Coordinates of C-alpha atoms in Angstrom, one line a residue:
M470 CA -13.2 14.8 16.5
K471 CA -12.9 11.1 16.7
K472 CA -9.6 9.8 18.0
F473 CA -8.0 7.1 15.9
W474 CA -5.0 6.7 18.3
N475 CA -4.6 5.5 21.9
W476 CA -1.7 5.5 24.3
K477 CA -0.9 2.8 26.9
N478 CA 1.9 3.5 29.4
R479 CA 3.3 1.2 32.0
T480 CA 6.3 1.2 34.4
V481 CA 8.7 -1.7 34.1
T482 CA 11.2 -2.5 36.9
N483 CA 14.6 -4.1 36.0
Q484 CA 14.9 -7.1 38.4
E485 CA 18.7 -6.8 38.5
T486 CA 19.2 -3.0 38.9
Q487 CA 15.7 -2.2 40.3
E488 CA 15.8 0.7 37.8
Q489 CA 12.3 1.7 36.6
T490 CA 11.6 2.7 33.1
Q491 CA 8.4 3.7 31.3
E492 CA 7.2 1.7 28.4
R493 CA 5.0 3.8 26.1
T494 CA 2.9 2.2 23.4
L495 CA 0.9 4.0 20.7
F496 CA -1.9 2.3 18.9
L497 CA -3.1 3.5 15.5
N498 CA -6.3 1.6 14.6
G499 CA -8.8 2.3 11.8
T500 CA -9.0 5.2 9.4
I501 CA -6.3 7.8 9.9
A502 CA -8.4 10.9 10.6
E503 CA -11.9 10.5 9.3
E504 CA -11.9 14.4 9.1
S505 CA -8.9 15.9 7.4
W506 CA -6.2 17.6 9.4
F507 CA -6.0 20.2 6.7
D508 CA -6.7 23.6 8.3
D509 CA -7.1 21.9 11.6
D510 CA -4.8 23.1 14.4
V511 CA -6.5 21.5 17.4
T512 CA -6.2 17.8 16.6
P513 CA -2.5 17.8 15.5
Q514 CA -1.6 19.8 18.6
L515 CA -3.5 17.3 20.8
F516 CA -1.5 14.4 19.2
K517 CA 1.8 16.2 19.6
E518 CA 1.1 17.1 23.3
E519 CA 0.3 13.4 24.1
L520 CA 3.5 12.2 22.1
E521 CA 5.7 14.7 24.1
S522 CA 4.1 14.1 27.4
G523 CA 6.6 11.4 28.2
G524 CA 10.1 10.3 27.3
G525 CA 12.0 7.2 26.4
D526 CA 11.4 4.8 23.6
I527 CA 8.0 4.1 22.1
T528 CA 6.3 1.3 20.2
V529 CA 3.7 2.1 17.6
W530 CA 1.3 -0.6 16.6
I531 CA -0.4 0.0 13.2
N532 CA -3.6 -1.6 11.9
S533 CA -5.0 0.9 9.4
P534 CA -6.4 1.0 5.8
G535 CA -5.1 4.5 5.5
G536 CA -6.8 7.9 5.4
D537 CA -6.0 11.5 5.3
C538 CA -2.5 12.1 3.8
V539 CA -2.1 15.5 5.6
A540 CA -2.6 13.8 9.0
A541 CA -0.3 11.0 8.0
A542 CA 2.4 13.5 7.0
Q543 CA 2.2 15.4 10.3
I544 CA 2.3 12.2 12.4
Y545 CA 5.3 11.0 10.3
N546 CA 7.1 14.3 11.0
M547 CA 6.3 14.2 14.7
L548 CA 7.6 10.6 15.0
M549 CA 10.7 11.4 13.0
N550 CA 11.5 14.3 15.3
Y551 CA 10.9 12.3 18.5
K552 CA 14.0 12.1 20.6
G553 CA 13.6 8.5 21.6
S554 CA 13.7 5.3 19.5
V555 CA 10.5 4.5 17.6
T556 CA 9.7 0.8 16.9
V557 CA 6.8 0.3 14.5
K558 CA 4.9 -3.0 14.6
I559 CA 2.4 -3.8 11.8
D560 CA 0.0 -6.4 13.2
G561 CA -2.7 -6.2 10.5
I562 CA -2.5 -3.8 7.6
A563 CA -0.6 -0.6 6.9
A564 CA -2.1 0.7 3.7
S565 CA -2.1 4.0 1.9
A566 CA -1.5 6.8 4.4
A567 CA -0.8 4.3 7.2
S568 CA 2.2 3.0 5.2
V569 CA 3.7 6.5 5.3
I570 CA 3.5 6.7 9.1
A571 CA 5.2 3.3 9.3
M572 CA 8.2 4.8 7.5
A573 CA 9.0 6.9 10.5
G574 CA 10.0 3.9 12.5
T575 CA 13.6 3.6 13.7
K576 CA 12.8 -0.1 13.3
V577 CA 9.8 -1.5 11.4
Q578 CA 8.6 -5.0 12.2
V579 CA 5.8 -6.8 10.3
S580 CA 3.7 -9.7 11.5
P581 CA 4.0 -12.8 9.3
V582 CA 0.3 -12.4 8.4
S583 CA 0.3 -8.6 7.9
M584 CA 0.1 -6.7 4.7
M585 CA 1.4 -3.4 3.4
M586 CA 0.0 -1.4 0.5
I587 CA 1.2 1.7 -1.4
H588 CA -0.6 3.6 -4.1
N589 CA -1.1 7.0 -5.7
P590 CA -2.9 9.7 -3.6
A591 CA -6.5 10.5 -4.6
T592 CA -8.9 13.4 -4.1
I593 CA -12.3 14.7 -5.2
A594 CA -12.3 17.9 -7.2
F595 CA -15.1 20.1 -8.6
G596 CA -14.9 22.9 -11.1
D597 CA -13.7 23.9 -14.5
T598 CA -10.6 22.8 -16.4
V599 CA -8.4 25.2 -14.4
E600 CA -9.6 23.7 -11.1
M601 CA -9.0 20.2 -12.5
E602 CA -5.5 21.1 -13.5
K603 CA -4.8 22.5 -10.1
A604 CA -6.1 19.3 -8.5
I605 CA -3.8 17.2 -10.8
A606 CA -0.8 19.4 -10.0
M607 CA -1.6 19.1 -6.3
L608 CA -1.8 15.3 -6.4
S609 CA 1.5 15.1 -8.3
E610 CA 3.2 17.1 -5.5
V611 CA 1.6 15.0 -2.8
K612 CA 2.9 11.9 -4.6
E613 CA 6.4 13.3 -4.6
S614 CA 6.3 14.1 -0.9
I615 CA 5.1 10.5 -0.2
I616 CA 7.9 9.1 -2.3
N617 CA 10.4 11.1 -0.1
A618 CA 9.4 9.0 2.9
Y619 CA 9.5 5.7 1.0
E620 CA 12.9 6.6 -0.5
I621 CA 14.5 7.5 2.8
K622 CA 13.4 4.1 4.3
T623 CA 13.8 1.7 1.4
G624 CA 16.7 3.2 -0.6
L625 CA 14.8 2.3 -3.8
S626 CA 14.9 4.7 -6.7
R627 CA 12.1 7.3 -7.1
A628 CA 11.2 5.8 -10.5
K629 CA 10.8 2.3 -9.0
L630 CA 8.7 3.7 -6.1
S631 CA 6.6 5.7 -8.5
H632 CA 5.8 2.5 -10.6
L633 CA 4.9 0.6 -7.5
M634 CA 2.5 3.3 -6.5
D635 CA 1.0 3.5 -10.0
A636 CA 0.3 -0.2 -9.8
E637 CA -1.2 -0.1 -6.3
T638 CA 1.2 -2.6 -4.9
W639 CA 0.3 -5.0 -2.0
M640 CA 3.1 -6.7 -0.1
D641 CA 3.2 -9.6 2.3
A642 CA 5.6 -9.6 5.2
N643 CA 8.5 -11.2 3.2
S644 CA 8.1 -8.8 0.3
A645 CA 8.0 -5.7 2.6
V646 CA 11.2 -6.8 4.2
E647 CA 12.9 -7.7 0.8
M648 CA 12.0 -4.3 -0.7
G649 CA 13.1 -2.4 2.4
F650 CA 9.7 -1.1 3.7
A651 CA 10.2 -3.2 6.8
D652 CA 13.3 -4.4 8.7
E653 CA 12.2 -7.7 10.1
I654 CA 9.3 -10.1 10.6
T655 CA 8.1 -10.3 14.2
Q656 CA 8.7 -13.6 16.1
R657 CA 7.3 -15.1 19.2
S658 CA 10.4 -14.3 21.3
A659 CA 14.0 -13.3 21.0
D660 CA 15.0 -17.0 21.3
D661 CA 12.7 -18.1 18.4
T662 CA 15.0 -19.3 15.7
V663 CA 12.3 -20.5 13.3
E664 CA 13.2 -19.4 9.7
A665 CA 10.7 -17.2 7.9
P666 CA 9.3 -18.8 4.8
Q667 CA 11.2 -17.8 1.6
V668 CA 8.1 -17.4 -0.5
S669 CA 7.1 -13.7 -0.9
M670 CA 4.1 -12.1 -2.6
V671 CA 3.6 -8.8 -4.3
F672 CA 0.2 -8.1 -5.6
S673 CA -0.3 -5.4 -8.3
R674 CA -3.9 -4.4 -9.0
A675 CA -2.8 -3.0 -12.4
A676 CA -1.0 -6.2 -13.4
V677 CA -4.0 -8.4 -12.4
T678 CA -6.4 -6.1 -14.3
N679 CA -4.2 -6.2 -17.4
S680 CA -3.9 -10.0 -17.2
L681 CA -7.6 -10.4 -16.9
M682 CA -8.3 -8.1 -19.8
D683 CA -5.8 -10.1 -22.0
K684 CA -7.6 -13.4 -21.0
L685 CA -11.0 -11.9 -21.8
A686 CA -9.7 -10.6 -25.1
A687 CA -8.4 -14.0 -26.0
K688 CA -11.7 -15.7 -25.1
C689 CA -13.8 -13.2 -27.1
K690 CA -11.5 -13.2 -30.1
I691 CA -13.2 -14.5 -33.3
A692 CA -10.8 -16.6 -35.2
Q693 CA -10.4 -15.7 -38.9
K694 CA -11.1 -18.4 -41.4
T695 CA -8.1 -19.6 -43.2
K696 CA -7.8 -19.6 -47.0
S697 CA -8.0 -23.3 -47.1
E698 CA -11.5 -23.2 -45.5
T699 CA -12.9 -20.8 -48.1
K700 CA -11.1 -22.0 -51.2
T701 CA -13.2 -23.7 -53.9
T702 CA -11.3 -26.2 -56.0
A703 CA -11.7 -26.6 -59.8
D704 CA -12.9 -30.2 -59.4
S705 CA -15.8 -29.0 -57.1
L706 CA -16.8 -26.4 -59.7
M707 CA -16.9 -29.0 -62.5
E708 CA -19.0 -31.3 -60.4
R709 CA -21.6 -28.6 -59.9
L710 CA -21.6 -27.7 -63.6
N711 CA -22.2 -31.4 -64.5
L712 CA -25.1 -31.6 -62.1
M713 CA -26.7 -28.5 -63.7
N714 CA -26.3 -30.1 -67.1
N715 CA -27.8 -33.4 -66.0
W716 CA -30.7 -31.5 -64.5
R717 CA -31.8 -30.2 -67.9

C-alpha cells in the first residue's frame, strides 16, 4: 500500500495567553489511492486512525489529479464527520476524485494559479451485454453520489452540475469561487488587500471538441456551384453552331 497522504503536526504558543494549541496539516498529493479502497478495510482504517489521533482544527492541502472514487468518498465522509473545522487549500490541482474531497472543507481556498476539474466517473468493464448494462447503471449511481457532494457545497442545481460533469469542466480560481466550488482565493496575508482579477475561465473539453469539429467541417466543405456558373446562354450556343457551320 502506497500512502498518498501525509500529516504534519506542530504546537503553537499564543504569545499573549501562553496557551498552546496543536496545528494539524494534512497533505494529499498525487493519485488518490493507486489501488482501489473497494473491498479494502485496512487502508481506510489507517487513514481514519491518523485523522482521529488528534483534535482541533485541521488544514488539508490538495494537489491531486484524482483517483479512486471509493477512496475519495470515504475520505470525504471522514472529513465531513470530523468534529473540528476543516480548511481545504488547493495549491495545484484538485481534479476528478480530488475535487470531491475538497467539497468536505468547512472553508475551501484556492490558489490564484490553481485549477479544479469535474467530470463523469469512468471504469473498465468486461463481459456480455448484461455486464455492460450493470457497469452503466453503476456509473450512473456513482455520478449521482458525486453530485450530492457538489450540490451541498455549491447550491447549484443537479441538472447544472450534471451538464458540467458531462462537459469535463476545468475551472480557474475565479470560476471556482464564482460557481461555489470554493469560498475564496488565497492571499499572502490577512492584511493583503490586493483585488483578485475579475477575469475568470471555464474550460469545457466537449465545447472545445465541438468547436474544432465545426471549424474542420467548414474547412473541408466543398462549395456547390451556383446556377450562374453552370448556365449556358443562348448566344453562346449560337456562336458554337456558327463555328461548326464555318468549319464545313
